[in-house]
PDB file of C-alpha atoms in Angstrom:
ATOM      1  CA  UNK A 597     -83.034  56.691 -47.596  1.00 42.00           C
ATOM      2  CA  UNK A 598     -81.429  59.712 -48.927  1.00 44.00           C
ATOM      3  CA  UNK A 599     -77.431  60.190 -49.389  1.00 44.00           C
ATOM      4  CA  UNK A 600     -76.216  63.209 -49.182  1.00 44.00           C
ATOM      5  CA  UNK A 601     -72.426  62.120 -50.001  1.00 44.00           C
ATOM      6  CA  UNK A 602     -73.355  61.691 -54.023  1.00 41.00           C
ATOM      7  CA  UNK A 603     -71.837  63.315 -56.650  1.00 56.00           C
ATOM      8  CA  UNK A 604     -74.229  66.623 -57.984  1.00 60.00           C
ATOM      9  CA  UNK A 605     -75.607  64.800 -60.745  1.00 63.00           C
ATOM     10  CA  UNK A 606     -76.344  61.095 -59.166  1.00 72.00           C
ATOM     11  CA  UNK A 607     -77.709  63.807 -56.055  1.00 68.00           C
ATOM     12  CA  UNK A 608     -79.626  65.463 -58.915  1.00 71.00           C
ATOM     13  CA  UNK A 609     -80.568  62.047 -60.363  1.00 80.00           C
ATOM     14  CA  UNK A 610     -82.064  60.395 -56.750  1.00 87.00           C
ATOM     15  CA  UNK A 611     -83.838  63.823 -56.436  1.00 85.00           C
ATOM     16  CA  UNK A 612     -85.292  63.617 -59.766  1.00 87.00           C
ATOM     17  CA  UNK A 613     -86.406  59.955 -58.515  1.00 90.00           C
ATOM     18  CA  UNK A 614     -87.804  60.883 -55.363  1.00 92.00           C
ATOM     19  CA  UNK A 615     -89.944  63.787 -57.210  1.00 91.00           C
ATOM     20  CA  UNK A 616     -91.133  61.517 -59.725  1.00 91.00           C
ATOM     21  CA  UNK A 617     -92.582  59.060 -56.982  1.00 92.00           C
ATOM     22  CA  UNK A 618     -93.874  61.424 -55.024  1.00 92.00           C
ATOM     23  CA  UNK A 619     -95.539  63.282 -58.129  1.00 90.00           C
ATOM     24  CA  UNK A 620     -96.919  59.034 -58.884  1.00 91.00           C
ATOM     25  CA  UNK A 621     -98.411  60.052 -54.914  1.00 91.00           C
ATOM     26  CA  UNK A 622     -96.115  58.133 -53.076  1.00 93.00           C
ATOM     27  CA  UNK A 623     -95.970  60.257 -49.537  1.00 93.00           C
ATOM     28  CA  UNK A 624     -93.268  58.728 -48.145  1.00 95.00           C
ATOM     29  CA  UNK A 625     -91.183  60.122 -51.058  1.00 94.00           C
ATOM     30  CA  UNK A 626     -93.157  63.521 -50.614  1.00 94.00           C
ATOM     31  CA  UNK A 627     -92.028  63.079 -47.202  1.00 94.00           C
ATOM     32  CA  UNK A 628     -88.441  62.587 -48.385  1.00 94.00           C
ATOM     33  CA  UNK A 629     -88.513  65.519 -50.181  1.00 94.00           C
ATOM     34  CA  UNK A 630     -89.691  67.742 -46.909  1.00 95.00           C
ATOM     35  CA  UNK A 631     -86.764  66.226 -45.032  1.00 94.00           C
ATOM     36  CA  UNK A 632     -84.294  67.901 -47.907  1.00 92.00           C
ATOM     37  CA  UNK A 633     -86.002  71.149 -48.504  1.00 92.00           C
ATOM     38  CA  UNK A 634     -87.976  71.838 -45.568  1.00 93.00           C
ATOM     39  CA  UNK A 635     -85.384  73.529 -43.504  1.00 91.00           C
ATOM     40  CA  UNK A 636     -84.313  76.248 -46.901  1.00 89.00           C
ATOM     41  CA  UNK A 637     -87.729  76.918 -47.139  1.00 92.00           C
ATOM     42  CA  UNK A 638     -87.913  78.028 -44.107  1.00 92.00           C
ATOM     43  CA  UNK A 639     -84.852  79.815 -43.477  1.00 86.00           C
ATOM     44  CA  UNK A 640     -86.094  81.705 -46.520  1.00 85.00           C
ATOM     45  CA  UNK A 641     -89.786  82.345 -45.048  1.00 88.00           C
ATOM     46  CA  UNK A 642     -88.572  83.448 -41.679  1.00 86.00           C
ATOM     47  CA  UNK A 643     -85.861  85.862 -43.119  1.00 80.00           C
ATOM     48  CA  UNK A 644     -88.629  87.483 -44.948  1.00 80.00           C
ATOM     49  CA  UNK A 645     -90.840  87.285 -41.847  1.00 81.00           C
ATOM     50  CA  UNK A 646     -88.965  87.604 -39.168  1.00 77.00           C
ATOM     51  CA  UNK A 647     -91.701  85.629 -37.075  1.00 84.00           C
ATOM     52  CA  UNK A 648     -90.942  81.802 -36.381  1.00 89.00           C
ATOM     53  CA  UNK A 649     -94.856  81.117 -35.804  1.00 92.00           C
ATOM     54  CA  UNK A 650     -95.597  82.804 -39.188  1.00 92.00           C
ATOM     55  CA  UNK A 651     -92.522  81.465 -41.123  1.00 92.00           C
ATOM     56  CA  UNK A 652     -93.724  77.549 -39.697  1.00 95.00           C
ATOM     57  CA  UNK A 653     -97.161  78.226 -41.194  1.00 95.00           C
ATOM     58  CA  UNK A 654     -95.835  79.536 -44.605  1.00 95.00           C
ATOM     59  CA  UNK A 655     -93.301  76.536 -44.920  1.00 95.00           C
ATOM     60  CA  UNK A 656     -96.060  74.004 -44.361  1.00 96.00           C
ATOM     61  CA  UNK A 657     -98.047  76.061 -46.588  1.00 96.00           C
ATOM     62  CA  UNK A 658     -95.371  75.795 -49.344  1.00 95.00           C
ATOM     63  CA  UNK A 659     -95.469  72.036 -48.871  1.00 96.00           C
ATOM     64  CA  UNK A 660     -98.903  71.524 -48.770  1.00 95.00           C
ATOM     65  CA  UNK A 661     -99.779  73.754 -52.105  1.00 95.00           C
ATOM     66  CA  UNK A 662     -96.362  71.219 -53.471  1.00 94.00           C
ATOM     67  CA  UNK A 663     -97.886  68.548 -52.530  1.00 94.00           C
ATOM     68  CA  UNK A 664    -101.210  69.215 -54.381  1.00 93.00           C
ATOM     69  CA  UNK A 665     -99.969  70.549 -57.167  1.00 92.00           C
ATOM     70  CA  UNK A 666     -97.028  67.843 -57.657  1.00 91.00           C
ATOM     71  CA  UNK A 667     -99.219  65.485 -59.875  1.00 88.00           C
ATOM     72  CA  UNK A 668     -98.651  68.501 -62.523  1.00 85.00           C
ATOM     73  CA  UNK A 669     -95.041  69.397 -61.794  1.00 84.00           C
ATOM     74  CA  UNK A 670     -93.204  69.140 -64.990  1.00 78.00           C
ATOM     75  CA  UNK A 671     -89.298  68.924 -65.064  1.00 72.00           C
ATOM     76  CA  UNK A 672     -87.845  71.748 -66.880  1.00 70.00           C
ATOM     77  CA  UNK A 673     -84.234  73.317 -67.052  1.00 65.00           C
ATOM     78  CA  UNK A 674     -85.064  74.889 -63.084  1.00 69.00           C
ATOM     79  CA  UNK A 675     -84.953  72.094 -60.647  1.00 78.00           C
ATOM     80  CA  UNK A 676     -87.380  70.994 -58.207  1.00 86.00           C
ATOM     81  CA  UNK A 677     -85.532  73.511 -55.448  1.00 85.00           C
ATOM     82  CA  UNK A 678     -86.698  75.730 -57.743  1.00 82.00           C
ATOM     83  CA  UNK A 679     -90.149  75.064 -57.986  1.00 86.00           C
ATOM     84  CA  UNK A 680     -90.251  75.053 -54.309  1.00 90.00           C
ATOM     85  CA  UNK A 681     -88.851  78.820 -53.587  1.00 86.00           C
ATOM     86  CA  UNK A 682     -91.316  80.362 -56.631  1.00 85.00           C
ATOM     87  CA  UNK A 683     -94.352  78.297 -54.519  1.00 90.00           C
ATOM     88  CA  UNK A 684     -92.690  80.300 -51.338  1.00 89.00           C
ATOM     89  CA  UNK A 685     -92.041  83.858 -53.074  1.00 83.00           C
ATOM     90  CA  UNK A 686     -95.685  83.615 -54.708  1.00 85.00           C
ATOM     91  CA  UNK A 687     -96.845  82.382 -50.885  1.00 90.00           C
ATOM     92  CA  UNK A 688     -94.755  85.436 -49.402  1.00 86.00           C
ATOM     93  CA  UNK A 689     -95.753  88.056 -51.857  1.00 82.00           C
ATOM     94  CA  UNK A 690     -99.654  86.799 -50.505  1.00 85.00           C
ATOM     95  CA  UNK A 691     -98.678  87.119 -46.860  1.00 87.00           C
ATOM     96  CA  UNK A 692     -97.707  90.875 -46.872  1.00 80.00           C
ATOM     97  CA  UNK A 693    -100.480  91.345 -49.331  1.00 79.00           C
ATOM     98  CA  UNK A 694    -102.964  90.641 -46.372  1.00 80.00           C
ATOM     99  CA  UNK A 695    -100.862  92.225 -43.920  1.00 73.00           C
ATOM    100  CA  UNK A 696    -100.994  95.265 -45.817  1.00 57.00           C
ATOM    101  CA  UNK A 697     -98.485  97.014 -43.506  1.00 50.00           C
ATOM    102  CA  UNK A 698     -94.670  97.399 -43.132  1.00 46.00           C
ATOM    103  CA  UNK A 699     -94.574  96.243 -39.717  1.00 48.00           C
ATOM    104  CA  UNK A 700     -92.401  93.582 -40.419  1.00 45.00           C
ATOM    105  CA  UNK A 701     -89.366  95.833 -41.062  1.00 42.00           C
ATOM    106  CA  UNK A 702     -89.754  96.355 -37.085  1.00 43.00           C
ATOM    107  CA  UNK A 703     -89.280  93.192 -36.093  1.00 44.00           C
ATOM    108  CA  UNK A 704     -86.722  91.908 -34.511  1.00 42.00           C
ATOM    109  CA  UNK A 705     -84.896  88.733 -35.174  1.00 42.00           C
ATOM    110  CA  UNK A 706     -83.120  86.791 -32.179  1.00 42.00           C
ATOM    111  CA  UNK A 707     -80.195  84.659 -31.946  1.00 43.00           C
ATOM    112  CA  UNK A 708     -79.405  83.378 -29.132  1.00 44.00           C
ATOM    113  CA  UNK A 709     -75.568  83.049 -28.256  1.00 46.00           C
ATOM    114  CA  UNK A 710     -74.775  82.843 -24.281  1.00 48.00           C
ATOM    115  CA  UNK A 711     -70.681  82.513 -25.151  1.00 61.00           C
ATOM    116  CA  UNK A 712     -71.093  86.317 -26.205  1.00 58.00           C
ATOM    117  CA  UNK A 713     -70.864  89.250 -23.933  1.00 60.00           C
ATOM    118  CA  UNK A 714     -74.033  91.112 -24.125  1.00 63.00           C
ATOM    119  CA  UNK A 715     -72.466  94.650 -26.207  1.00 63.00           C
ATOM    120  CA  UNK A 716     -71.042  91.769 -28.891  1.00 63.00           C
ATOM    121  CA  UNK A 717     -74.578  90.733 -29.298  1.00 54.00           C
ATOM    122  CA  UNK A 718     -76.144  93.658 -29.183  1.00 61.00           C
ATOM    123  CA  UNK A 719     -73.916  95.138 -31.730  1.00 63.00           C
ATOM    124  CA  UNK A 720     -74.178  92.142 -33.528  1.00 57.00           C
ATOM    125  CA  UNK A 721     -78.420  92.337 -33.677  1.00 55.00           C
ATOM    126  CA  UNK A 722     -77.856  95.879 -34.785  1.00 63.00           C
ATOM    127  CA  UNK A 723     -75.962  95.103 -37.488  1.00 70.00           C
ATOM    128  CA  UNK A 724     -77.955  92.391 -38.916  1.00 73.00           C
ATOM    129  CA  UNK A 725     -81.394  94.396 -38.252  1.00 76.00           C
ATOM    130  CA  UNK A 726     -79.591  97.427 -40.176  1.00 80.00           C
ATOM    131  CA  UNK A 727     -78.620  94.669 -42.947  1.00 82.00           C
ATOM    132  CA  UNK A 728     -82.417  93.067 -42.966  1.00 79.00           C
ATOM    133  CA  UNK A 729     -83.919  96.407 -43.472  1.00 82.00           C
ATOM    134  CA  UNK A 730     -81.308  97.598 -46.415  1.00 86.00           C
ATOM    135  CA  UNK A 731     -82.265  93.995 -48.447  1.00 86.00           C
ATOM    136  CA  UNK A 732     -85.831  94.655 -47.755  1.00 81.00           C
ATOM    137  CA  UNK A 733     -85.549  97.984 -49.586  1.00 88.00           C
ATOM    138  CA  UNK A 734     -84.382  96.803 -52.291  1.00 90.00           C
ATOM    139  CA  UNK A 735     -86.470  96.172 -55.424  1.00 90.00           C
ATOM    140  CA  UNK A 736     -88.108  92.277 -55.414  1.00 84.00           C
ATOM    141  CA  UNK A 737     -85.752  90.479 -57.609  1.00 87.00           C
ATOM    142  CA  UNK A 738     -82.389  92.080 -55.885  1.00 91.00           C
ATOM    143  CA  UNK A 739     -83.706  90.899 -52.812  1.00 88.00           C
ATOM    144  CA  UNK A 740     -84.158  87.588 -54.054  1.00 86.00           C
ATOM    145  CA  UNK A 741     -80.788  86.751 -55.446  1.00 90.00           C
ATOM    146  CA  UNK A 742     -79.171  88.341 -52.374  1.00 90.00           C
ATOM    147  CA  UNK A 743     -81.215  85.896 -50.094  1.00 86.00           C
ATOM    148  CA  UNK A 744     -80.470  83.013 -52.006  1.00 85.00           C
ATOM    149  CA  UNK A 745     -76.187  83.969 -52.298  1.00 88.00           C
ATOM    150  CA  UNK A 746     -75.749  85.197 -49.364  1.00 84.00           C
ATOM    151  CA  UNK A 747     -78.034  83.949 -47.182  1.00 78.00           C
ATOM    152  CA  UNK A 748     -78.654  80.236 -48.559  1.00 78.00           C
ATOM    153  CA  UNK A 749     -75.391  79.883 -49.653  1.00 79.00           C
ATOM    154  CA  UNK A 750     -76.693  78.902 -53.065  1.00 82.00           C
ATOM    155  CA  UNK A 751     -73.836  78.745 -56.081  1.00 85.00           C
ATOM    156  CA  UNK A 752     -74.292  81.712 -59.032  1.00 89.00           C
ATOM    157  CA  UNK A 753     -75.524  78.512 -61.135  1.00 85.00           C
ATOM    158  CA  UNK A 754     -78.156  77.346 -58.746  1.00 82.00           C
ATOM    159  CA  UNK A 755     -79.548  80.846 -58.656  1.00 86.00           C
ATOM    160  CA  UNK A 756     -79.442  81.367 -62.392  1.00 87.00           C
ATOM    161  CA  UNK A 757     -81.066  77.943 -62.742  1.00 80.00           C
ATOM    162  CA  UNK A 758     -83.458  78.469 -60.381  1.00 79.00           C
ATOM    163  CA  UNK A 759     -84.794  81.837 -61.346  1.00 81.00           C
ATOM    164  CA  UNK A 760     -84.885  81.118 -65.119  1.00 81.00           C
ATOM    165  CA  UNK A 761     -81.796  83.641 -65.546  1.00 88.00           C
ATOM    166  CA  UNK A 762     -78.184  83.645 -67.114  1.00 92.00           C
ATOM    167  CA  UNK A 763     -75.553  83.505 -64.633  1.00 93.00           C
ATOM    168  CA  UNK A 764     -74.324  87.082 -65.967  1.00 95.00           C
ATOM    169  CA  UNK A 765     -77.678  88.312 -64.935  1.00 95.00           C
ATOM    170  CA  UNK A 766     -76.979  86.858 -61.579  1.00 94.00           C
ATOM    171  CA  UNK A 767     -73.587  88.535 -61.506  1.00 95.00           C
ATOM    172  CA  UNK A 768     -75.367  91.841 -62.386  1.00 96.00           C
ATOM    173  CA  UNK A 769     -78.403  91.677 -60.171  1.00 95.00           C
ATOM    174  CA  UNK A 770     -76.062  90.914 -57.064  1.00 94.00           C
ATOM    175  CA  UNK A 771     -73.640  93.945 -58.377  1.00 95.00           C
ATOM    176  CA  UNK A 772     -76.616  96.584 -58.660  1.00 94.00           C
ATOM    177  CA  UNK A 773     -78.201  95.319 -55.373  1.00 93.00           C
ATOM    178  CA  UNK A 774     -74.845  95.663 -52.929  1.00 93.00           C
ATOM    179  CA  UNK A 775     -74.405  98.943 -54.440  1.00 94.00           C
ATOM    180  CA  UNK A 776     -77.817 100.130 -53.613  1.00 93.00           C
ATOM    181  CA  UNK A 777     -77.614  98.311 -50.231  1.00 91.00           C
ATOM    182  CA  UNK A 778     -74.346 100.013 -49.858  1.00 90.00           C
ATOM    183  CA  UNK A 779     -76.287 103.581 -50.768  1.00 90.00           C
ATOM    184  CA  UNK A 780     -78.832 102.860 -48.296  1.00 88.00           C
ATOM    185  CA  UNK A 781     -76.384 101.823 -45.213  1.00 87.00           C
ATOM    186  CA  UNK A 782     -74.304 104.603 -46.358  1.00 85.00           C
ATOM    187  CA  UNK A 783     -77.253 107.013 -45.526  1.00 77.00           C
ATOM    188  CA  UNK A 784     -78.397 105.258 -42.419  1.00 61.00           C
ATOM    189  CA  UNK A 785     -75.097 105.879 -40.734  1.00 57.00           C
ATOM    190  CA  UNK A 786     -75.253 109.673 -41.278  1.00 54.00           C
TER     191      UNK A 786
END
């Protein structure tokens, strides 16, 4: 089974292992592999989204389109996490490409949280729909790396490494794109 309490490289090491049997076909080890990443991938989708019925879909998407196209995965300097969020930014890119609208900027996301008084979460869902729509104005790659920092929680490293990027890049993408979002909630509160 998979332990999480390794060190980053023996964690990067049983990962490597896993991907390499389930890239042999073994689907238990495929299945391993959707028990780590499944629940990134989707937090990632459904930020994008917004819609829990269309994030599901896209996540099992992801892993499906992973799943055939593991036999050819190749390891390379960005890891398999990596892999995994360009299969879901291609598969995201195609989903608003059909929808063809900006609806999505509309929609609402809900967290539920009954120890709050309804103005705290009200003012709360405000803030964070005012926040959703800044990031989405933002140009494709800003978005991005401000998903992955801020909302994944993933390390300056992990991004550079994922996206094929310097970590000064990283630095500099995430500086531009806080400014801008500051610009653009700057103007939406006049």
């Amino acid at each position: 089974m998979f332990n999480t309490n390794n060190s980053d490289s023996n964690l990067n090491l049983e990962i490597e292992s896993i991907v390499k049997s389930a890239a042999g076909g073994d689907t238990e080890a495929f299945g391993h592999l959707y028990d780590i990443y499944a629940d990134r991938i989707y937090r990632h989708i459904y930020y994008r989204t917004s819609n829990t019925e269309d994030a599901r879909d896209l996540t099992q998407e992801v892993f499906i389109k992973a799943w055939k196209a593991l036999p050819k995965y190749k390891r390379t300097k960005t890891p398999f996490l990596g892999w995994l969020f360009t299969i879901s930014h291609n598969r995201i890119i195609d989903y608003y490409r059909t929808k063809k609208d900006n609806a999505y900027l509309n929609d609402e996301i809900i967290f539920e949280n009954h120890e709050k008084s309804p103005e705290i979460l009200a003012e709360e869902h405000f803030t964070q729909q005012q926040i959703r729509r800044a990031i989405l104005k933002l140009p494709e790659d800003q978005q991005q790396v401000i998903l992955m920092s801020f909302i994944e929680g993933f390390e300056y490293s992990e991004i550079a490494s994922v996206l094929n990027k310097t970590e000064g890049n990283i630095r500099v993408i995430i500086h531009r794109a806080l400014k801008k979002m500051r610009e653009i909630l700057g103007r939406a509160g006049e």
